[in-house]
PDB file of C-alpha atoms and ligand atoms in Angstrom:
ATOM      1  CA  MET A   1      16.771   1.272   8.244  1.00  0.00           C
ATOM      2  CA  ALA A   2      13.467   0.225   6.767  1.00  0.00           C
ATOM      3  CA  LYS A   3      12.317   1.764   3.517  1.00  0.00           C
ATOM      4  CA  ILE A   4       8.775   2.986   4.068  1.00  0.00           C
ATOM      5  CA  ILE A   5       6.378   2.650   1.143  1.00  0.00           C
ATOM      6  CA  SER A   6       2.748   3.787   0.898  1.00  0.00           C
ATOM      7  CA  LEU A   7       0.235   2.203  -1.455  1.00  0.00           C
ATOM      8  CA  ALA A   8      -2.010   5.118  -2.282  1.00  0.00           C
ATOM      9  CA  ASN A   9      -4.791   6.080  -4.642  1.00  0.00           C
ATOM     10  CA  GLN A  10      -7.835   8.046  -3.540  1.00  0.00           C
ATOM     11  CA  LYS A  11     -10.021   5.771  -5.656  1.00  0.00           C
ATOM     12  CA  GLY A  12     -11.399   2.632  -4.061  1.00  0.00           C
ATOM     13  CA  GLY A  13     -11.254  -0.780  -5.698  1.00  0.00           C
ATOM     14  CA  VAL A  14      -8.097  -0.168  -7.736  1.00  0.00           C
ATOM     15  CA  GLY A  15      -5.984  -2.870  -6.085  1.00  0.00           C
ATOM     16  CA  LYS A  16      -4.226  -1.042  -3.227  1.00  0.00           C
ATOM     17  CA  THR A  17      -4.924  -3.728  -0.648  1.00  0.00           C
ATOM     18  CA  THR A  18      -4.290  -6.623  -3.023  1.00  0.00           C
ATOM     19  CA  SER A  19      -0.997  -5.028  -4.034  1.00  0.00           C
ATOM     20  CA  CYS A  20       0.008  -4.212  -0.460  1.00  0.00           C
ATOM     21  CA  VAL A  21      -0.590  -7.745   0.810  1.00  0.00           C
ATOM     22  CA  ASN A  22       1.014  -9.448  -2.164  1.00  0.00           C
ATOM     23  CA  ILE A  23       4.003  -7.141  -2.602  1.00  0.00           C
ATOM     24  CA  ALA A  24       4.694  -7.443   1.134  1.00  0.00           C
ATOM     25  CA  ALA A  25       4.394 -11.250   1.026  1.00  0.00           C
ATOM     26  CA  SER A  26       6.613 -11.363  -2.082  1.00  0.00           C
ATOM     27  CA  LEU A  27       9.303  -9.229  -0.435  1.00  0.00           C
ATOM     28  CA  GLY A  28       9.115 -11.616   2.533  1.00  0.00           C
ATOM     29  CA  ILE A  29       9.519 -14.623   0.242  1.00  0.00           C
ATOM     30  CA  LEU A  30      12.557 -12.922  -1.322  1.00  0.00           C
ATOM     31  CA  GLY A  31      14.092 -12.850   2.169  1.00  0.00           C
ATOM     32  CA  HIS A  32      13.370  -9.292   3.322  1.00  0.00           C
ATOM     33  CA  ARG A  33      11.800  -8.539   6.687  1.00  0.00           C
ATOM     34  CA  VAL A  34       8.518  -6.760   6.077  1.00  0.00           C
ATOM     35  CA  LEU A  35       5.981  -4.955   8.228  1.00  0.00           C
ATOM     36  CA  ILE A  36       2.548  -4.097   6.846  1.00  0.00           C
ATOM     37  CA  ILE A  37       0.551  -1.274   8.357  1.00  0.00           C
ATOM     38  CA  ASP A  38      -3.168  -1.403   7.730  1.00  0.00           C
ATOM     39  CA  LEU A  39      -4.281   2.220   7.492  1.00  0.00           C
ATOM     40  CA  ASP A  40      -7.758   1.528   6.146  1.00  0.00           C
ATOM     41  CA  PRO A  41     -10.649   1.153   8.620  1.00  0.00           C
ATOM     42  CA  GLN A  42     -12.044  -1.540   6.327  1.00  0.00           C
ATOM     43  CA  GLY A  43      -9.240  -3.753   7.627  1.00  0.00           C
ATOM     44  CA  ASN A  44      -8.987  -5.800   4.443  1.00  0.00           C
ATOM     45  CA  THR A  45      -5.214  -6.036   4.704  1.00  0.00           C
ATOM     46  CA  THR A  46      -5.562  -7.330   8.240  1.00  0.00           C
ATOM     47  CA  SER A  47      -7.932 -10.133   7.296  1.00  0.00           C
ATOM     48  CA  GLY A  48      -5.942 -10.643   4.084  1.00  0.00           C
ATOM     49  CA  VAL A  49      -2.954 -11.871   6.113  1.00  0.00           C
ATOM     50  CA  GLY A  50      -5.057 -14.089   8.322  1.00  0.00           C
ATOM     51  CA  ILE A  51      -5.656 -11.829  11.347  1.00  0.00           C
ATOM     52  CA  THR A  52      -9.186 -11.531  12.757  1.00  0.00           C
ATOM     53  CA  LYS A  53     -10.391  -7.928  12.588  1.00  0.00           C
ATOM     54  CA  ARG A  54     -12.865  -8.073  15.450  1.00  0.00           C
ATOM     55  CA  GLY A  55     -11.733  -7.263  18.983  1.00  0.00           C
ATOM     56  CA  LEU A  56      -8.166  -6.234  18.193  1.00  0.00           C
ATOM     57  CA  VAL A  57      -6.237  -5.349  21.354  1.00  0.00           C
ATOM     58  CA  GLY A  58      -3.801  -3.089  19.543  1.00  0.00           C
ATOM     59  CA  SER A  59      -4.223  -1.545  16.123  1.00  0.00           C
ATOM     60  CA  THR A  60      -3.206   1.367  13.921  1.00  0.00           C
ATOM     61  CA  LYS A  61      -5.595   3.556  15.903  1.00  0.00           C
ATOM     62  CA  GLU A  62      -3.589   3.115  19.133  1.00  0.00           C
ATOM     63  CA  LEU A  63      -0.371   3.597  17.156  1.00  0.00           C
ATOM     64  CA  LEU A  64      -1.543   6.997  15.916  1.00  0.00           C
ATOM     65  CA  ASN A  65      -3.033   8.239  19.178  1.00  0.00           C
ATOM     66  CA  GLY A  66      -0.007   7.122  21.186  1.00  0.00           C
ATOM     67  CA  GLU A  67      -1.856   4.746  23.523  1.00  0.00           C
ATOM     68  CA  MET A  68       0.416   1.883  22.441  1.00  0.00           C
ATOM     69  CA  THR A  69       3.809   1.631  20.792  1.00  0.00           C
ATOM     70  CA  ALA A  70       4.529  -0.117  17.488  1.00  0.00           C
ATOM     71  CA  LYS A  71       6.426  -2.886  19.317  1.00  0.00           C
ATOM     72  CA  GLN A  72       3.404  -3.539  21.535  1.00  0.00           C
ATOM     73  CA  ILE A  73       1.032  -3.742  18.585  1.00  0.00           C
ATOM     74  CA  ILE A  74       2.984  -5.682  15.944  1.00  0.00           C
ATOM     75  CA  ARG A  75       1.597  -9.140  15.234  1.00  0.00           C
ATOM     76  CA  GLU A  76       3.309 -12.073  13.582  1.00  0.00           C
ATOM     77  CA  THR A  77       1.593 -13.546  10.540  1.00  0.00           C
ATOM     78  CA  PRO A  78       1.836 -17.206   9.463  1.00  0.00           C
ATOM     79  CA  TYR A  79       3.837 -16.071   6.410  1.00  0.00           C
ATOM     80  CA  ASP A  80       7.591 -15.817   5.805  1.00  0.00           C
ATOM     81  CA  ASN A  81       9.184 -12.626   7.173  1.00  0.00           C
ATOM     82  CA  LEU A  82       5.823 -10.883   7.433  1.00  0.00           C
ATOM     83  CA  TRP A  83       4.433  -8.897  10.354  1.00  0.00           C
ATOM     84  CA  VAL A  84       1.412  -6.581  10.568  1.00  0.00           C
ATOM     85  CA  ILE A  85      -0.023  -3.692  12.498  1.00  0.00           C
ATOM     86  CA  PRO A  86      -3.717  -4.465  12.035  1.00  0.00           C
ATOM     87  CA  ALA A  87      -6.747  -2.207  11.811  1.00  0.00           C
ATOM     88  CA  ASN A  88     -10.498  -2.322  11.922  1.00  0.00           C
ATOM     89  CA  THR A  89     -13.414   0.122  11.928  1.00  0.00           C
ATOM     90  CA  THR A  90     -12.187   1.784  15.153  1.00  0.00           C
ATOM     91  CA  LEU A  91      -9.679   3.574  12.916  1.00  0.00           C
ATOM     92  CA  THR A  92     -12.487   5.622  11.358  1.00  0.00           C
ATOM     93  CA  SER A  93     -12.437   8.121  14.232  1.00  0.00           C
ATOM     94  CA  SER A  94      -8.679   8.714  13.885  1.00  0.00           C
ATOM     95  CA  GLU A  95      -9.324  10.710  10.727  1.00  0.00           C
ATOM     96  CA  PHE A  96     -10.874  13.342  13.073  1.00  0.00           C
ATOM     97  CA  GLU A  97      -9.017  12.704  16.331  1.00  0.00           C
ATOM     98  CA  LEU A  98      -5.685  13.332  14.665  1.00  0.00           C
ATOM     99  CA  PHE A  99      -6.556  17.045  14.634  1.00  0.00           C
ATOM    100  CA  ASP A 100      -6.212  17.028  18.453  1.00  0.00           C
ATOM    101  CA  PHE A 101      -2.440  16.725  18.023  1.00  0.00           C
ATOM    102  CA  ASP A 102      -0.275  19.686  17.047  1.00  0.00           C
ATOM    103  CA  ASP A 103       2.003  17.305  15.142  1.00  0.00           C
ATOM    104  CA  ASN A 104      -0.899  15.477  13.516  1.00  0.00           C
ATOM    105  CA  GLU A 105       0.744  15.003  10.095  1.00  0.00           C
ATOM    106  CA  PHE A 106       3.794  13.404  11.714  1.00  0.00           C
ATOM    107  CA  ARG A 107       2.167  10.869  14.062  1.00  0.00           C
ATOM    108  CA  MET A 108       2.898   7.863  11.852  1.00  0.00           C
ATOM    109  CA  LYS A 109       6.443   8.958  11.065  1.00  0.00           C
ATOM    110  CA  LYS A 110       7.290   9.359  14.753  1.00  0.00           C
ATOM    111  CA  ALA A 111       5.547   6.135  15.783  1.00  0.00           C
ATOM    112  CA  LEU A 112       7.580   4.104  13.265  1.00  0.00           C
ATOM    113  CA  GLU A 113      11.000   5.370  14.356  1.00  0.00           C
ATOM    114  CA  GLU A 114      11.026   2.776  17.128  1.00  0.00           C
ATOM    115  CA  VAL A 115      10.891  -0.166  14.697  1.00  0.00           C
ATOM    116  CA  ALA A 116      12.688   1.223  11.643  1.00  0.00           C
ATOM    117  CA  ASP A 117      15.766  -0.922  12.333  1.00  0.00           C
ATOM    118  CA  ASP A 118      13.770  -4.135  12.776  1.00  0.00           C
ATOM    119  CA  PHE A 119      12.568  -4.308   9.168  1.00  0.00           C
ATOM    120  CA  ASP A 120      13.822  -3.895   5.605  1.00  0.00           C
ATOM    121  CA  TYR A 121      10.491  -2.625   4.295  1.00  0.00           C
ATOM    122  CA  ILE A 122       7.387  -1.125   5.873  1.00  0.00           C
ATOM    123  CA  LEU A 123       4.338  -1.041   3.574  1.00  0.00           C
ATOM    124  CA  ILE A 124       1.363   1.143   4.406  1.00  0.00           C
ATOM    125  CA  ASP A 125      -2.034   0.322   2.886  1.00  0.00           C
ATOM    126  CA  CYS A 126      -3.867   3.654   2.578  1.00  0.00           C
ATOM    127  CA  PRO A 127      -7.620   4.266   2.670  1.00  0.00           C
ATOM    128  CA  PRO A 128      -9.378   5.489  -0.498  1.00  0.00           C
ATOM    129  CA  SER A 129      -9.151   9.194   0.302  1.00  0.00           C
ATOM    130  CA  LEU A 130      -6.574  11.941   0.628  1.00  0.00           C
ATOM    131  CA  GLY A 131      -7.494  12.777   4.236  1.00  0.00           C
ATOM    132  CA  ARG A 132      -5.397  12.907   7.401  1.00  0.00           C
ATOM    133  CA  LEU A 133      -4.674   9.185   7.418  1.00  0.00           C
ATOM    134  CA  THR A 134      -3.166   9.273   3.933  1.00  0.00           C
ATOM    135  CA  VAL A 135      -1.299  12.500   4.756  1.00  0.00           C
ATOM    136  CA  ASN A 136       0.246  10.663   7.717  1.00  0.00           C
ATOM    137  CA  ALA A 137       1.273   7.765   5.504  1.00  0.00           C
ATOM    138  CA  LEU A 138       2.855   9.956   2.823  1.00  0.00           C
ATOM    139  CA  THR A 139       4.631  12.117   5.396  1.00  0.00           C
ATOM    140  CA  ALA A 140       6.187   8.985   6.895  1.00  0.00           C
ATOM    141  CA  SER A 141       7.168   7.406   3.553  1.00  0.00           C
ATOM    142  CA  ASP A 142      10.284   7.300   1.424  1.00  0.00           C
ATOM    143  CA  GLY A 143       8.137   6.503  -1.573  1.00  0.00           C
ATOM    144  CA  VAL A 144       4.659   5.908  -2.870  1.00  0.00           C
ATOM    145  CA  ILE A 145       3.379   3.203  -5.200  1.00  0.00           C
ATOM    146  CA  VAL A 146       0.195   4.040  -7.069  1.00  0.00           C
ATOM    147  CA  PRO A 147      -1.906   1.046  -8.077  1.00  0.00           C
ATOM    148  CA  MET A 148      -4.350   1.880 -10.846  1.00  0.00           C
ATOM    149  CA  GLN A 149      -6.835   0.196 -13.086  1.00  0.00           C
ATOM    150  CA  CYS A 150      -6.830   0.736 -16.827  1.00  0.00           C
ATOM    151  CA  GLU A 151     -10.002   2.757 -17.124  1.00  0.00           C
ATOM    152  CA  PHE A 152     -11.056   6.071 -18.512  1.00  0.00           C
ATOM    153  CA  TYR A 153     -11.146   8.064 -15.253  1.00  0.00           C
ATOM    154  CA  ALA A 154      -7.923   6.588 -13.906  1.00  0.00           C
ATOM    155  CA  LEU A 155      -5.708   9.227 -15.519  1.00  0.00           C
ATOM    156  CA  GLU A 156      -7.701  12.050 -14.017  1.00  0.00           C
ATOM    157  CA  GLY A 157      -7.423  10.458 -10.571  1.00  0.00           C
ATOM    158  CA  LEU A 158      -3.716  10.027 -11.099  1.00  0.00           C
ATOM    159  CA  SER A 159      -3.095  13.713 -11.749  1.00  0.00           C
ATOM    160  CA  GLN A 160      -4.997  14.597  -8.548  1.00  0.00           C
ATOM    161  CA  LEU A 161      -2.829  12.199  -6.603  1.00  0.00           C
ATOM    162  CA  MET A 162       0.345  13.647  -8.122  1.00  0.00           C
ATOM    163  CA  ILE A 163      -0.747  17.115  -6.968  1.00  0.00           C
ATOM    164  CA  SER A 164      -1.198  15.766  -3.434  1.00  0.00           C
ATOM    165  CA  VAL A 165       2.247  14.167  -3.540  1.00  0.00           C
ATOM    166  CA  LYS A 166       3.717  17.551  -4.564  1.00  0.00           C
ATOM    167  CA  LEU A 167       1.943  19.285  -1.670  1.00  0.00           C
ATOM    168  CA  ILE A 168       3.166  16.695   0.843  1.00  0.00           C
ATOM    169  CA  LYS A 169       6.700  17.116  -0.524  1.00  0.00           C
ATOM    170  CA  LYS A 170       6.495  20.865  -0.169  1.00  0.00           C
ATOM    171  CA  HIS A 171       5.003  21.001   3.317  1.00  0.00           C
ATOM    172  CA  TYR A 172       5.934  17.850   5.216  1.00  0.00           C
ATOM    173  CA  ASN A 173       8.270  15.456   3.446  1.00  0.00           C
ATOM    174  CA  PRO A 174      10.693  16.798   0.806  1.00  0.00           C
ATOM    175  CA  ASP A 175      12.177  13.316   0.278  1.00  0.00           C
ATOM    176  CA  LEU A 176       8.952  11.633  -0.832  1.00  0.00           C
ATOM    177  CA  GLU A 177       9.253  10.075  -4.270  1.00  0.00           C
ATOM    178  CA  VAL A 178       6.900   8.257  -6.598  1.00  0.00           C
ATOM    179  CA  ILE A 179       8.428   4.793  -6.818  1.00  0.00           C
ATOM    180  CA  GLY A 180       6.085   3.661  -9.519  1.00  0.00           C
ATOM    181  CA  ILE A 181       2.661   3.338 -11.041  1.00  0.00           C
ATOM    182  CA  LEU A 182       1.376  -0.220 -10.975  1.00  0.00           C
ATOM    183  CA  VAL A 183      -1.243  -1.245 -13.493  1.00  0.00           C
ATOM    184  CA  THR A 184      -3.660  -3.753 -11.924  1.00  0.00           C
ATOM    185  CA  MET A 185      -6.463  -5.940 -13.256  1.00  0.00           C
ATOM    186  CA  TYR A 186      -4.842  -5.681 -16.660  1.00  0.00           C
ATOM    187  CA  ASN A 187      -6.319  -7.331 -19.719  1.00  0.00           C
ATOM    188  CA  SER A 188      -4.051  -7.005 -22.747  1.00  0.00           C
ATOM    189  CA  ARG A 189      -6.907  -7.916 -25.094  1.00  0.00           C
ATOM    190  CA  LEU A 190      -8.937  -4.846 -24.194  1.00  0.00           C
ATOM    191  CA  LEU A 191      -8.458  -1.880 -26.467  1.00  0.00           C
ATOM    192  CA  LEU A 192      -9.142   0.475 -23.567  1.00  0.00           C
ATOM    193  CA  SER A 193      -6.289  -1.070 -21.564  1.00  0.00           C
ATOM    194  CA  MET A 194      -3.920  -0.429 -24.460  1.00  0.00           C
ATOM    195  CA  GLN A 195      -5.122   3.153 -24.840  1.00  0.00           C
ATOM    196  CA  VAL A 196      -4.713   3.931 -21.141  1.00  0.00           C
ATOM    197  CA  ILE A 197      -1.234   2.365 -21.118  1.00  0.00           C
ATOM    198  CA  ASN A 198      -0.256   4.534 -24.096  1.00  0.00           C
ATOM    199  CA  GLU A 199      -1.451   7.659 -22.276  1.00  0.00           C
ATOM    200  CA  LEU A 200       0.411   6.624 -19.135  1.00  0.00           C
ATOM    201  CA  LYS A 201       3.587   6.126 -21.156  1.00  0.00           C
ATOM    202  CA  LYS A 202       3.245   9.604 -22.638  1.00  0.00           C
ATOM    203  CA  HIS A 203       3.061  11.285 -19.244  1.00  0.00           C
ATOM    204  CA  TYR A 204       4.756   8.959 -16.756  1.00  0.00           C
ATOM    205  CA  ASP A 205       6.923   6.597 -18.809  1.00  0.00           C
ATOM    206  CA  ASP A 206       9.787   6.241 -16.333  1.00  0.00           C
ATOM    207  CA  LYS A 207       7.345   5.657 -13.474  1.00  0.00           C
ATOM    208  CA  LEU A 208       5.409   2.740 -14.950  1.00  0.00           C
ATOM    209  CA  PHE A 209       6.440  -0.636 -13.573  1.00  0.00           C
ATOM    210  CA  ASP A 210       7.468  -3.005 -16.382  1.00  0.00           C
ATOM    211  CA  THR A 211       5.365  -5.695 -14.721  1.00  0.00           C
ATOM    212  CA  LYS A 212       1.617  -5.340 -15.023  1.00  0.00           C
ATOM    213  CA  ILE A 213      -0.783  -7.244 -12.794  1.00  0.00           C
ATOM    214  CA  SER A 214      -3.254  -9.212 -14.875  1.00  0.00           C
ATOM    215  CA  ARG A 215      -6.808  -9.828 -13.857  1.00  0.00           C
ATOM    216  CA  ASN A 216      -6.505 -13.159 -12.075  1.00  0.00           C
ATOM    217  CA  VAL A 217      -9.199 -14.952 -10.118  1.00  0.00           C
ATOM    218  CA  LYS A 218      -6.671 -16.408  -7.650  1.00  0.00           C
ATOM    219  CA  LEU A 219      -5.906 -12.884  -6.469  1.00  0.00           C
ATOM    220  CA  SER A 220      -9.530 -12.281  -5.583  1.00  0.00           C
ATOM    221  CA  GLU A 221      -9.983 -15.716  -3.950  1.00  0.00           C
ATOM    222  CA  ALA A 222      -6.919 -15.642  -1.700  1.00  0.00           C
ATOM    223  CA  PRO A 223      -8.159 -13.002   0.823  1.00  0.00           C
ATOM    224  CA  GLY A 224     -11.144 -15.243   1.564  1.00  0.00           C
ATOM    225  CA  PHE A 225      -8.629 -17.737   2.984  1.00  0.00           C
ATOM    226  CA  GLY A 226      -6.645 -15.040   4.796  1.00  0.00           C
ATOM    227  CA  LYS A 227      -3.703 -15.701   2.514  1.00  0.00           C
ATOM    228  CA  PRO A 228      -1.448 -13.797   0.165  1.00  0.00           C
ATOM    229  CA  VAL A 229      -1.857 -15.375  -3.282  1.00  0.00           C
ATOM    230  CA  TYR A 230       1.528 -17.150  -3.215  1.00  0.00           C
ATOM    231  CA  TYR A 231       0.336 -19.243  -0.256  1.00  0.00           C
ATOM    232  CA  HIS A 232      -2.983 -19.932  -1.974  1.00  0.00           C
ATOM    233  CA  ASP A 233      -1.622 -20.909  -5.382  1.00  0.00           C
ATOM    234  CA  LYS A 234       2.042 -20.265  -5.955  1.00  0.00           C
ATOM    235  CA  GLY A 235       1.875 -21.263  -9.597  1.00  0.00           C
ATOM    236  CA  SER A 236      -0.777 -18.663 -10.371  1.00  0.00           C
ATOM    237  CA  LYS A 237      -0.156 -15.739 -12.672  1.00  0.00           C
ATOM    238  CA  GLY A 238      -0.937 -13.356  -9.812  1.00  0.00           C
ATOM    239  CA  ALA A 239       1.691 -14.914  -7.538  1.00  0.00           C
ATOM    240  CA  LYS A 240       4.358 -14.736 -10.235  1.00  0.00           C
ATOM    241  CA  GLU A 241       3.570 -11.174 -11.277  1.00  0.00           C
ATOM    242  CA  TYR A 242       3.664  -9.849  -7.710  1.00  0.00           C
ATOM    243  CA  ILE A 243       7.069 -11.502  -7.154  1.00  0.00           C
ATOM    244  CA  GLU A 244       8.282  -9.686 -10.305  1.00  0.00           C
ATOM    245  CA  VAL A 245       6.934  -6.353  -9.030  1.00  0.00           C
ATOM    246  CA  ALA A 246       8.648  -6.920  -5.675  1.00  0.00           C
ATOM    247  CA  LYS A 247      11.946  -7.448  -7.504  1.00  0.00           C
ATOM    248  CA  GLU A 248      11.447  -4.217  -9.441  1.00  0.00           C
ATOM    249  CA  ILE A 249      10.768  -2.339  -6.203  1.00  0.00           C
ATOM    250  CA  VAL A 250      14.003  -3.606  -4.677  1.00  0.00           C
ATOM    251  CA  THR A 251      15.943  -2.246  -7.659  1.00  0.00           C
ATOM    252  CA  ARG A 252      14.086   1.085  -7.686  1.00  0.00           C
ATOM    253  CA  LEU A 253      14.663   1.985  -4.028  1.00  0.00           C
TER     254      LEU A 253
HETATM  255  P1  ADP B   1      -8.539  -1.190  -3.016  1.00  0.00           P
HETATM  256  O1  ADP B   1      -7.721  -1.581  -1.812  1.00  0.00           O
HETATM  257  O2  ADP B   1      -7.855  -0.173  -3.881  1.00  0.00           O
HETATM  258  O3  ADP B   1      -9.919  -0.765  -2.644  1.00  0.00           O
HETATM  259  P2  ADP B   1      -8.629  -4.026  -3.607  1.00  0.00           P
HETATM  260  O4  ADP B   1      -7.224  -4.498  -3.594  1.00  0.00           O
HETATM  261  O5  ADP B   1      -9.445  -4.307  -2.379  1.00  0.00           O
HETATM  262  O6  ADP B   1      -8.695  -2.478  -3.951  1.00  0.00           O
HETATM  263  O7  ADP B   1      -9.311  -4.650  -4.904  1.00  0.00           O
HETATM  264  C1  ADP B   1     -10.684  -4.448  -5.196  1.00  0.00           C
HETATM  265  C2  ADP B   1     -11.310  -5.780  -5.613  1.00  0.00           C
HETATM  266  O8  ADP B   1     -10.707  -6.248  -6.799  1.00  0.00           O
HETATM  267  C3  ADP B   1     -11.132  -6.880  -4.575  1.00  0.00           C
HETATM  268  O9  ADP B   1     -12.279  -7.667  -4.544  1.00  0.00           O
HETATM  269  C4  ADP B   1      -9.948  -7.681  -5.102  1.00  0.00           C
HETATM  270  O10 ADP B   1      -9.993  -9.030  -4.694  1.00  0.00           O
HETATM  271  C5  ADP B   1     -10.129  -7.540  -6.596  1.00  0.00           C
HETATM  272  N1  ADP B   1      -8.843  -7.552  -7.324  1.00  0.00           N
HETATM  273  C6  ADP B   1      -7.775  -6.752  -7.113  1.00  0.00           C
HETATM  274  N2  ADP B   1      -6.793  -7.011  -8.001  1.00  0.00           N
HETATM  275  C7  ADP B   1      -7.247  -8.006  -8.787  1.00  0.00           C
HETATM  276  C8  ADP B   1      -6.696  -8.722  -9.922  1.00  0.00           C
HETATM  277  N3  ADP B   1      -5.478  -8.432 -10.406  1.00  0.00           N
HETATM  278  N4  ADP B   1      -7.451  -9.685 -10.489  1.00  0.00           N
HETATM  279  C9  ADP B   1      -8.689  -9.971 -10.019  1.00  0.00           C
HETATM  280  N5  ADP B   1      -9.257  -9.347  -8.989  1.00  0.00           N
HETATM  281  C10 ADP B   1      -8.549  -8.366  -8.362  1.00  0.00           C
HETATM  282 MG1   MG B   2      -8.105  -1.363   0.234  1.00  0.00          MG
END
């Protein structure tokens, strides 16, 4: 049975999509079968694994509204052991249309049952909000990974997210756990980075991944080629660090 993992943080630009694409690709390189679900109407995960966003025949929207099944929608990527359920701007309306369903929090969970035995990991890239789409992701997940940048407001955002996780646990998914907090765009020479890390250790020590993701230009270039960073430059710091995070995830779950 696949372990289902959401990448969530209500803040935009913290590295959710970069982490989703590169953790998924790394797990694939390590020999696990991985499905990515793009749950952000921006579709950056979709283009990030080389799939054209425009004119998708099946996407996360049809998965959630029941017009198509997961098996009908899943696309192969050019990368080892990596498949995707893509998304584009059509997903924007799902945030509202989900309310038409009595079981609206559970749409994703139910839709994934069909393919749970086909994969080792399913990674869901969440949009930058705590709306219905993210509620669906967290309700379907065994665990959540929280990517965050080392900045002043990050800690505040983190405590909001932890409250949401508690509420989801209470109402929809008692088994949901926080797998880990992943520091992204890290620069060890910045005093602020060190201060934020110290605060994180005080409050969430056991949850912090040992591996931190450094700021690395290869990570920001790779999506422009539709590639996870390993396939763009496998010797890069970004490629190596994401492989290390993937290994940590395997041991944590
Ligand atoms: P989110 O999905 O949370 O909005 P993204 O993963 O799209 O965040 O990252 C935001 C921007 O930062 C993107 O342009 C991405 O390429 C860049 N980025 C993310 N992580 C890194 C990193 N470790 N080093 C350099 N650039 C990064
Ligand atoms: Mg994103």
